Short mmCIF file of C-alpha atoms and ligand atoms in Angstrom, two decimals:
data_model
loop_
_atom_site.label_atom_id
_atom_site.label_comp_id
_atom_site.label_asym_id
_atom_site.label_seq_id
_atom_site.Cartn_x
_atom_site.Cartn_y
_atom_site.Cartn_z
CA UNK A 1 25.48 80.55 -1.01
CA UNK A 2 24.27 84.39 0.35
CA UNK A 3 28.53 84.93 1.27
CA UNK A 4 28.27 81.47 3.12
CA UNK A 5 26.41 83.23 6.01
CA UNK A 6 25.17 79.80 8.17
CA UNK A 7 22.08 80.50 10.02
CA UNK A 8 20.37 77.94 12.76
CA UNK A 9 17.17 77.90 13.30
CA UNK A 10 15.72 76.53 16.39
CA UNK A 11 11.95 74.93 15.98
CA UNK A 12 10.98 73.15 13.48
CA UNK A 13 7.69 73.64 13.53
CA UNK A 14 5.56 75.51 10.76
CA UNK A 15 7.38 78.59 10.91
CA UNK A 16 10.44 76.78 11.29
CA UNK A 17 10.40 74.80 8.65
CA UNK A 18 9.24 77.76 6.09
CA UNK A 19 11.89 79.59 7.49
CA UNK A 20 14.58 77.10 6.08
CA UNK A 21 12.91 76.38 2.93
CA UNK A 22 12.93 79.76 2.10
CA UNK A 23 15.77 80.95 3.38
CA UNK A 24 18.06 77.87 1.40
CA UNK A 25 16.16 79.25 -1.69
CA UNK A 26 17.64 82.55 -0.77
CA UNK A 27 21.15 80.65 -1.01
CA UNK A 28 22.03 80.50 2.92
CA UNK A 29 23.55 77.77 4.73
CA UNK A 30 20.50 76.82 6.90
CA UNK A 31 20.41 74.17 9.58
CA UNK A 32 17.02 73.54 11.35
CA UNK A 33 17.46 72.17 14.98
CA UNK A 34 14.25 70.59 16.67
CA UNK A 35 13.67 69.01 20.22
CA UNK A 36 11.62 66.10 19.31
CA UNK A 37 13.39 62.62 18.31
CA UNK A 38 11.65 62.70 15.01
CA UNK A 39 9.10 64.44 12.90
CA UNK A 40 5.33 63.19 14.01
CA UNK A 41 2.25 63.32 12.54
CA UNK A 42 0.11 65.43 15.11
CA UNK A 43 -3.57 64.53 15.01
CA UNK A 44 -5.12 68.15 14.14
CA UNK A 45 -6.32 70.23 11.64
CA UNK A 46 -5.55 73.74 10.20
CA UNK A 47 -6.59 76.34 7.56
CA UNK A 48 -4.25 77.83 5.35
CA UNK A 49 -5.42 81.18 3.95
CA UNK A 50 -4.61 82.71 0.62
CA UNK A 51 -1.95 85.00 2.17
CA UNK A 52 0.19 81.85 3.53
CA UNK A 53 -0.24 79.98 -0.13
CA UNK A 54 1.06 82.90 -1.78
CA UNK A 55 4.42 82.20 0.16
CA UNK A 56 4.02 78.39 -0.14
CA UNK A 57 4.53 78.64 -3.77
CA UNK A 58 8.08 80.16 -3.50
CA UNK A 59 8.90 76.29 -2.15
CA UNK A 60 8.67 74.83 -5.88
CA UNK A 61 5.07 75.04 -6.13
CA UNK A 62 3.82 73.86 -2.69
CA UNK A 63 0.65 75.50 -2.87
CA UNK A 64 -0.41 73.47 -5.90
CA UNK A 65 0.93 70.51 -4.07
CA UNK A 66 -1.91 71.15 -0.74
CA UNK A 67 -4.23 72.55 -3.30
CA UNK A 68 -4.36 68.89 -4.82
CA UNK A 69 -4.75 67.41 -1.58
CA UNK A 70 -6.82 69.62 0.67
CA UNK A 71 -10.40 70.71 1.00
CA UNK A 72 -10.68 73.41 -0.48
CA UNK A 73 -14.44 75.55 0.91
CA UNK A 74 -15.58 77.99 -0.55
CA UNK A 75 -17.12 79.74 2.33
CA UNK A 76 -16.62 80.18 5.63
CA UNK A 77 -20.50 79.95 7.42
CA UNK A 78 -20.89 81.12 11.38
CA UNK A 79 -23.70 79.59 12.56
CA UNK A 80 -26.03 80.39 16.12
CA UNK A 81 -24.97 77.29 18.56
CA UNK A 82 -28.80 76.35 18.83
CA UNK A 83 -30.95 76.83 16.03
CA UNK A 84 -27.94 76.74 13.33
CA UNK A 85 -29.04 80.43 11.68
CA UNK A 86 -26.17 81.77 9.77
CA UNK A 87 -25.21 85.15 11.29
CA UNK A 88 -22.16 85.11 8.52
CA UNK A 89 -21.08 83.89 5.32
CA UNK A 90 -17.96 84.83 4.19
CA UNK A 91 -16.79 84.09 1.00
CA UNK A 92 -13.20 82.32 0.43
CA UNK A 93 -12.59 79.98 -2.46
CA UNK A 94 -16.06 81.85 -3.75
CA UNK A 95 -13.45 84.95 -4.07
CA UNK A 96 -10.45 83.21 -4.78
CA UNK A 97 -9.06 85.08 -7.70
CA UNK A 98 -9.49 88.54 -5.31
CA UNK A 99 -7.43 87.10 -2.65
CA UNK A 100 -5.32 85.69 -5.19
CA UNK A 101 -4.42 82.47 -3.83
CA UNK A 102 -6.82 79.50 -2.60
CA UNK A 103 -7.61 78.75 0.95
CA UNK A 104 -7.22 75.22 2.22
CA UNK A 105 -7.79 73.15 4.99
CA UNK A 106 -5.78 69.77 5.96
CA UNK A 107 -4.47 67.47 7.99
CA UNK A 108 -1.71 68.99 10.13
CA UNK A 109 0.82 66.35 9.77
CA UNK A 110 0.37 66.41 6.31
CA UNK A 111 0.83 69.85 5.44
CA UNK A 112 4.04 69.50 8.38
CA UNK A 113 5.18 67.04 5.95
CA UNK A 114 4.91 68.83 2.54
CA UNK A 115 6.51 71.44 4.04
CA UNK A 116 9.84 69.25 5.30
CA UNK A 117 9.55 67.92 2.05
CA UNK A 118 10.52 70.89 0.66
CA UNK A 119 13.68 71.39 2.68
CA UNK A 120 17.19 69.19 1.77
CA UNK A 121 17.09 66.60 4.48
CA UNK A 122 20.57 66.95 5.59
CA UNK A 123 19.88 70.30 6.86
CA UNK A 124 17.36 69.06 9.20
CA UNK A 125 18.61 67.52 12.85
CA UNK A 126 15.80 66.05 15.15
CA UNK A 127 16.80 65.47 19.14
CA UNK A 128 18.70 68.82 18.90
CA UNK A 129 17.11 70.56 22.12
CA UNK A 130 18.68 74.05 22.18
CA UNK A 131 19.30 74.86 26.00
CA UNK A 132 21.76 77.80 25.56
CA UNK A 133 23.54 80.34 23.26
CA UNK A 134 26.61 82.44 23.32
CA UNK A 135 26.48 85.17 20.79
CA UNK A 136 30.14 87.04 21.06
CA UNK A 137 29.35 89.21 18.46
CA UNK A 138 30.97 87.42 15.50
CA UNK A 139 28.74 84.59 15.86
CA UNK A 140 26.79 82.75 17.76
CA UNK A 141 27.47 78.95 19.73
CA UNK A 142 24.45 76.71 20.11
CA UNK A 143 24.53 74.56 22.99
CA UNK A 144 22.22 71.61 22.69
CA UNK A 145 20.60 68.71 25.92
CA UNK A 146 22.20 65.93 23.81
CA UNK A 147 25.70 67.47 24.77
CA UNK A 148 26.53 68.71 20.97
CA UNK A 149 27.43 72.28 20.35
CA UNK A 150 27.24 74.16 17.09
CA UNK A 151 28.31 77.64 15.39
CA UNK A 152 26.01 79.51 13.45
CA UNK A 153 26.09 83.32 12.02
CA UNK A 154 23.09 83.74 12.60
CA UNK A 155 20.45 82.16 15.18
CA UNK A 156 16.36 82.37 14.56
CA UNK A 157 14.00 81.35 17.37
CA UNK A 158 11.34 79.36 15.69
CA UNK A 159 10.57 77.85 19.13
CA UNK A 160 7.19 78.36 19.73
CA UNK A 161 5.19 79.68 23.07
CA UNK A 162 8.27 78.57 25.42
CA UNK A 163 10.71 79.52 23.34
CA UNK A 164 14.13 78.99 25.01
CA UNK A 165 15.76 81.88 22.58
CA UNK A 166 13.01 84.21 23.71
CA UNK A 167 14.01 83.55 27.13
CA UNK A 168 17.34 84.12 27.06
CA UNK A 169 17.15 87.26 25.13
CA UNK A 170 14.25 88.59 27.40
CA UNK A 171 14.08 86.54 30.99
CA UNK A 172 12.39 83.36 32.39
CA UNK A 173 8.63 84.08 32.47
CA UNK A 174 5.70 81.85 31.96
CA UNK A 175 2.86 82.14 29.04
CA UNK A 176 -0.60 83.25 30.46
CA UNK A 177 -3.57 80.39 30.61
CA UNK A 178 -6.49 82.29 28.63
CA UNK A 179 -8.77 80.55 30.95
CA UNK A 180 -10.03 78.90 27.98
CA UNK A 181 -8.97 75.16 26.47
CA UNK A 182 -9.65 73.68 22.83
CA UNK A 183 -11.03 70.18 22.56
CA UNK A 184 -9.85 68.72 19.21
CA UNK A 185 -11.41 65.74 17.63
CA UNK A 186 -11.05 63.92 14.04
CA UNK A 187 -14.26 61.72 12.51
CA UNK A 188 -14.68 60.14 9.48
CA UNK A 189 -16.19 62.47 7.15
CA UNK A 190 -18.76 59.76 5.67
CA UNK A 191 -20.52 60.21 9.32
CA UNK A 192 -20.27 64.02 9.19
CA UNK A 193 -21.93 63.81 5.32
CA UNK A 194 -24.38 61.66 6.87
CA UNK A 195 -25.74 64.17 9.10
CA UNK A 196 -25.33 67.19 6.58
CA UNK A 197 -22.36 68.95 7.40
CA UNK A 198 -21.01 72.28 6.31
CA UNK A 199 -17.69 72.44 4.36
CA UNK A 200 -16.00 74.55 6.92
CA UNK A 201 -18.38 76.26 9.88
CA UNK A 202 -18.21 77.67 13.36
CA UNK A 203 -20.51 77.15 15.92
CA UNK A 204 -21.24 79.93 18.73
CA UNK A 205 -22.59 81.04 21.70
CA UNK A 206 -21.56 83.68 23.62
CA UNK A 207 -19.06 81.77 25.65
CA UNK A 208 -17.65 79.04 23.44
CA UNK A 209 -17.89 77.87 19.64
CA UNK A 210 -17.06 74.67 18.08
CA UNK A 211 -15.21 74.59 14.72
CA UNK A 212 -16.28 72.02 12.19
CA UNK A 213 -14.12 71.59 8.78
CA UNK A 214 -12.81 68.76 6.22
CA UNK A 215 -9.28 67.65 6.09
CA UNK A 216 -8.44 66.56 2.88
CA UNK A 217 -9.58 66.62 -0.73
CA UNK A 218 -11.64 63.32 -0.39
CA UNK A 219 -13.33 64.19 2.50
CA UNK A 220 -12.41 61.13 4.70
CA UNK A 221 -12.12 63.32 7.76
CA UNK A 222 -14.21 65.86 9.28
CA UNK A 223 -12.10 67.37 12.39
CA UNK A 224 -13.45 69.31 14.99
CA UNK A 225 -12.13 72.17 17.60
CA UNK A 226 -13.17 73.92 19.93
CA UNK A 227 -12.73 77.26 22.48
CA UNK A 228 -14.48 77.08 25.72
CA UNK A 229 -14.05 77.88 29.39
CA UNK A 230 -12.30 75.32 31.51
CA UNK A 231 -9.78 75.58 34.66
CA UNK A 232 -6.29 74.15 33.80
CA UNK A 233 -3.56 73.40 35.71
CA UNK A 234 -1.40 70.65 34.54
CA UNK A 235 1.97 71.76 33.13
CA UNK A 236 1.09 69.50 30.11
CA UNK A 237 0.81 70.76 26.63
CA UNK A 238 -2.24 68.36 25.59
CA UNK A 239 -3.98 65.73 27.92
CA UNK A 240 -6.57 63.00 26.95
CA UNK A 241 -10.33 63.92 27.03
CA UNK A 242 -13.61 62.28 26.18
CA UNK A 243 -16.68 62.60 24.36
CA UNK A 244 -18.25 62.78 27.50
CA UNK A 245 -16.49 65.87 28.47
CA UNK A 246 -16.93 67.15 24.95
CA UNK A 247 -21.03 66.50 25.08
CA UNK A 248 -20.77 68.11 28.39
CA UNK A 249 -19.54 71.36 27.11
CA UNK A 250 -21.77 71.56 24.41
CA UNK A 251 -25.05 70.76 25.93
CA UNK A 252 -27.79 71.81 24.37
CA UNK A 253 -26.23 72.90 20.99
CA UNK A 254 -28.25 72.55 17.36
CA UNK A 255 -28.25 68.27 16.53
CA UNK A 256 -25.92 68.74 14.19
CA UNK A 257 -23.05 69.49 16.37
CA UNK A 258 -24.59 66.51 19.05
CA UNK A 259 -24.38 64.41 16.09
CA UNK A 260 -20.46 65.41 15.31
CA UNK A 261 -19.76 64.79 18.73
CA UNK A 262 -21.13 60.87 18.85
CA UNK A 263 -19.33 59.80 16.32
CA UNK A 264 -15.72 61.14 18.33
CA UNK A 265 -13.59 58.58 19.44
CA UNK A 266 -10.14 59.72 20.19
CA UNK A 267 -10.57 63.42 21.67
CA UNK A 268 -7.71 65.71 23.08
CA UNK A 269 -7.41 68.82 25.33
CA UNK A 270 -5.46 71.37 24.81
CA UNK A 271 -4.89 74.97 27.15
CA UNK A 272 -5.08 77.94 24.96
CA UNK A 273 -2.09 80.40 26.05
CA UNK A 274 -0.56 83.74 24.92
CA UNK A 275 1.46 86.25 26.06
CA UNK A 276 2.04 89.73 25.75
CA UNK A 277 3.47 91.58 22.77
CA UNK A 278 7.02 92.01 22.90
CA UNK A 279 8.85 95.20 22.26
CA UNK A 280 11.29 94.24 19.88
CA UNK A 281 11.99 90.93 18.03
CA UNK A 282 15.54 90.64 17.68
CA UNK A 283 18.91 91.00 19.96
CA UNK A 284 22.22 91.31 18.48
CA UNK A 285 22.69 88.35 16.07
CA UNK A 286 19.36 86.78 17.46
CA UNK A 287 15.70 86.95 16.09
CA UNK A 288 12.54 85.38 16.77
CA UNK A 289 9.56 84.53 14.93
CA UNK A 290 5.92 82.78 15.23
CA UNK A 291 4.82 81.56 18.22
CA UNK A 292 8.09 82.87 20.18
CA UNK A 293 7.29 86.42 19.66
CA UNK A 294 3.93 86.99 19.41
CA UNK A 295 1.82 83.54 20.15
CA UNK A 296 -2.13 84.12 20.59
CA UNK A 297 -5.01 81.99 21.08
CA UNK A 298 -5.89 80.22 18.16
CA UNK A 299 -9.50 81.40 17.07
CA UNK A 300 -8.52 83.80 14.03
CA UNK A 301 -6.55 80.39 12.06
CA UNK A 302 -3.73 82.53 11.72
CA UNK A 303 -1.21 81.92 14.38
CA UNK A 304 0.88 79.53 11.98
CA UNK A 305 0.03 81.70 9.09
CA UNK A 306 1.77 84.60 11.03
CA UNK A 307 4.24 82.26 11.38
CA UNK A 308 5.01 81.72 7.54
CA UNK A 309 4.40 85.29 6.31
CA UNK A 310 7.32 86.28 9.30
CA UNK A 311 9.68 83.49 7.62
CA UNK A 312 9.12 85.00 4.28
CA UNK A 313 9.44 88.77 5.59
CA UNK A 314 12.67 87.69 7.60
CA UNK A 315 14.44 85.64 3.93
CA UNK A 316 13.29 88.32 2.28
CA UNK A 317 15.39 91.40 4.82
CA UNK A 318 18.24 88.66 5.27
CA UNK A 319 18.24 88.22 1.33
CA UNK A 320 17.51 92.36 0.15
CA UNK A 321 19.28 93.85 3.00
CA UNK A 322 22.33 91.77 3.36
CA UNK A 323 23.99 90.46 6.76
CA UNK A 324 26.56 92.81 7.12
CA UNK A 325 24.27 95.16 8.98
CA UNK A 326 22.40 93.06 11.20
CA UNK A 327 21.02 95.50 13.65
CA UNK A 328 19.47 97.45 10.14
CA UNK A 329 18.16 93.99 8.87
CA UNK A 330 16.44 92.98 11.91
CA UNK A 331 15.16 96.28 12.56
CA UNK A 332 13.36 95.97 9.04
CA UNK A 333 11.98 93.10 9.69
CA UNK A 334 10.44 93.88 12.95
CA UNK A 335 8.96 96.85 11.15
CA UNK A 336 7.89 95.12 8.56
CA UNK A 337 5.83 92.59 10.63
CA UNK A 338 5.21 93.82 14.15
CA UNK A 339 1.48 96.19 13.21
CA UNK A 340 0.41 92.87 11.69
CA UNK A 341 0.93 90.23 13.44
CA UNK A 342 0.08 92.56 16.69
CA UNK A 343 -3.08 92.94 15.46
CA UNK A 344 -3.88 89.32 14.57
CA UNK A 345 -2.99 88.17 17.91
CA UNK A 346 -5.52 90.50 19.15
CA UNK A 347 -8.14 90.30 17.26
CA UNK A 348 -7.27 86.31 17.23
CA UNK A 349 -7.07 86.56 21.31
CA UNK A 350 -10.75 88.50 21.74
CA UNK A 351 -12.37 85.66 19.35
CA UNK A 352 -14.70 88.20 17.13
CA UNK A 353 -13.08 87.32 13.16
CA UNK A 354 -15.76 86.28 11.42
CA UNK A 355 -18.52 85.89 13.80
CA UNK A 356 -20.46 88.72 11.77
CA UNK A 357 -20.52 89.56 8.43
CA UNK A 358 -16.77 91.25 7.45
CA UNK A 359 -14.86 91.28 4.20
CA UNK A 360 -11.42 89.81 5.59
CA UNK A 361 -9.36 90.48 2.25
CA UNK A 362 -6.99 92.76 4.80
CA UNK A 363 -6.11 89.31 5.91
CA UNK A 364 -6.41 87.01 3.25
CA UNK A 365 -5.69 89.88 0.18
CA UNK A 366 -1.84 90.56 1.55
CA UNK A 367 0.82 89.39 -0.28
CA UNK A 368 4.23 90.03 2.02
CA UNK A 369 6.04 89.97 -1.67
CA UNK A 370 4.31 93.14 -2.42
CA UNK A 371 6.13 94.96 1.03
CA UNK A 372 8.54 97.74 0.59
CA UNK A 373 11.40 95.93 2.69
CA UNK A 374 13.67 98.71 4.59
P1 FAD B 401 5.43 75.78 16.91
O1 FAD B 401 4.48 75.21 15.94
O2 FAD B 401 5.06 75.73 18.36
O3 FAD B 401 6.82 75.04 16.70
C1 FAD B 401 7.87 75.20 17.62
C2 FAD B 401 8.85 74.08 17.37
O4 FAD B 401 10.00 74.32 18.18
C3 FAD B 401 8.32 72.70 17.78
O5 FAD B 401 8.56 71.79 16.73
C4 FAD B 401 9.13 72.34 19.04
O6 FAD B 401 9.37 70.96 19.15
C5 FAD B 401 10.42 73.11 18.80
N1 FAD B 401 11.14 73.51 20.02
C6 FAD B 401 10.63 74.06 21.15
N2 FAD B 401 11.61 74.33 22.01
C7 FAD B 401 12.77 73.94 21.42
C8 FAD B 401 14.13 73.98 21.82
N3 FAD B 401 14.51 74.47 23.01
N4 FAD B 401 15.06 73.50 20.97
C9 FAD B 401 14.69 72.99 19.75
N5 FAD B 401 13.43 72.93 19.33
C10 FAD B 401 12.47 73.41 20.15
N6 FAD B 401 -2.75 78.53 13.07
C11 FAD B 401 -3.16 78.70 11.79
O7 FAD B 401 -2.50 79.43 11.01
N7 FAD B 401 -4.31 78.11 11.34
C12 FAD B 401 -5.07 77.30 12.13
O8 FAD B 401 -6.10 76.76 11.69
C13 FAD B 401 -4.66 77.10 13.49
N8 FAD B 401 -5.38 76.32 14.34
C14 FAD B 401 -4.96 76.14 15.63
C15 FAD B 401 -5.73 75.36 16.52
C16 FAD B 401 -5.32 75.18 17.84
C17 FAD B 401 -6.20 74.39 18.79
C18 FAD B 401 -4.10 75.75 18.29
C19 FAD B 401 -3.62 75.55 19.70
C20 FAD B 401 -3.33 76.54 17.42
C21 FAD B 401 -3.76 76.75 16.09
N9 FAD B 401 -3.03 77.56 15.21
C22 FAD B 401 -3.45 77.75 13.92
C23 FAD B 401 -1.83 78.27 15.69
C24 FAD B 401 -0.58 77.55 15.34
O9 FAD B 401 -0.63 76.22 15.77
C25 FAD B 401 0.66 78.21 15.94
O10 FAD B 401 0.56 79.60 15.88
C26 FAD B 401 1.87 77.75 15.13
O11 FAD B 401 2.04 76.36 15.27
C27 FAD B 401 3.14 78.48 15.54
O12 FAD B 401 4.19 78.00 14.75
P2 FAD B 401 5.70 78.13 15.24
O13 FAD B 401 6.50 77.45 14.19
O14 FAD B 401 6.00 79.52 15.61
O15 FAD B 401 5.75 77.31 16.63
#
């Protein structure tokens, strides 16, 4: 054990949960605290690129694990909402070997899963809401809803967009409605094959786009999401929706995408927030990651994979640089992270990656293993 230095982690979400798998293969005593009763299988999709596998194989191998089981596309085709021309094609498992690492795209819950898989159960305690922290300099006392209290060394936010460790450390103050929501929506893939779909395409006009991609090596789902105008002003995280809504919005796009959206049955709505950079990442024996720090709307696919490559930047400071210097450690890691993520978020948040011909390897080509740390 790294000198039997404990370190909590509140969230575990996909950063989270990286966070202690990597960090227990460093040799800390990690403990991963999350809100919700028990883990759940959320009904979405994502896409992995090459520069969150090559992290996902420091947990024994997980990247051949998802390789097995996800889709794996080998381009990446933007397509004109009404006629269907491609205005790009970018290559991705077409240029594997130069990014270095495949790019996949699953079943949320699943990948959630083979990622918790990877962590020693016992270190993992659901219905742990954190509500407060104490940090007295030696360590720090977690205060939990369900009454318990705890004593870590070390505390990482892994909290997500209303992070409760971000607030503490920085003030009460609410995450900004983009003005724009995401409609998600899973079919079976035999009725997107029916109707001729691409592996993994994006549909836009100038004011929204509808995302279109396989979630598993089989191709037994096809999921769709989407970015598009919309008032919002439930406190809710996710509401129901309907097809009808979803046809609504997308009047008058190519067939193809009419044809996606008849076959939807169960469709959700989400509100697409984000907030503005922070200044620094870390306070005292305190430091956040992921969606606490930097959270951004989702149209780059990279807000979780910002997540991961901070959990691996942060094991790797905690691990290189040691944890008698905290302050020098954190400040590292910040440095380390802060240009990139930054500029994710914004070019994520202005909803341009992609939508023209652009050779992404700054994205997908980075390896955080290949950082000068400190
Ligand atoms: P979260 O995933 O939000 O996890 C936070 C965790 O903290 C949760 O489990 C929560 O229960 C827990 N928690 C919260 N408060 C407390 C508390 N007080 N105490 C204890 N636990 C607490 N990213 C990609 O990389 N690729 C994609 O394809 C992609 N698609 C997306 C599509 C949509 C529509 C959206 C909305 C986002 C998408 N993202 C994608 C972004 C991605 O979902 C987020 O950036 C990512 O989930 C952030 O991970 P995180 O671990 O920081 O936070």
């Amino acid at each position: 054990m790294a000198n039997g230095v404990r370190i909590g982690i509140a969230g575990a979400g996909l950063g989270g949960v990286a966070a202690a798998g990597l960090l227990e293969r460093a040799g800390f005593d990690v403990v991963l605290f999350d809100q919700a009763p028990a883990f759940s299988r959320l009904g979405a999709g994502i896409q992995f690129g090459p520069n969150v596998l090559k992290i996902l194989a420091h947990l024994d191998g997980l990247d051949k694990k998802l390789e097995a089981i996800s889709c794996l596309p080998d381009y990446w085709v933007s397509r004109k909402w009404d006629d269907g021309s491609v205005m790009a094609k970018i290559p991705l498992n077409a240029e594997r070997e130069r990014y270095g690492a495949p790019y996949i795209t699953i079943h949320r819950g699943d990948l959630h899963q083979a990622m918790l898989d990877c962590i020693s159960p016992e270190r993992v305690r659901w219905g742990h809401k954190l509500v407060d922290f104490v940090d007295n300099g030696r360590d720090v006392t977690l205060s939990f809803e369900n009454g318990k209290t705890e004593t870590v060394d070390i505390l990482v936010g892994a909290d997500g967009i209303n992070s409760c460790v971000r607030e503490k450390i920085f003030g009460v103050s609410e995450a900004v409605y983009t003005g724009w929501i995401a409609h998600r929506a899973i079919i079976p893939g035999a009725a997107a094959k029916s109707l001729g779909a691409d592996v993994n395409a994006k549909w836009w006009s100038d004011d929204r786009h509808i995302v279109c991609y396989y979630l598993d090596r089989n191709e037994d789902e096809f999921y769709l999401v989407t970015g598009e105008p919309a008032e919002w002003t439930s406190r809710a995280g996710q509401l129901p929706s309907s097809q009808d809504a979803l046809r609504e919005a997308f009047k008058g796009f190519h067939p193809l995408v009419q044809g996606y959206i008849d076959a939807t049955d169960v469709v959700t709505k989400w509100p697409l927030k984000t907030r503005a950079p922070l200044p620094v990442w870390y306070q005292g024996r305190t430091v956040l990651m992921g969606d606490s720090c930097h959270p951004m709307k989702p149209h780059m696919a990279q807000g979780a994979a910002m997540a991961v490559e901070d959990a691996a930047v942060l094991a790797r400071c905690l691990k290189e640089l040691g944890t008698k210097d905290l302050d020098h450690t954190f400040r590292a890691y910040d440095e380390a992270r802060k240009e990139r993520a930054t500029k994710v978020q914004s070019i994520s948040n202005a909803n341009t990656w992609l939508r023209q011909p652009e050779d992404p390897y700054w994205c997908y080509g980075d390896n955080v293993y290949d950082l000068a740390i400190g």
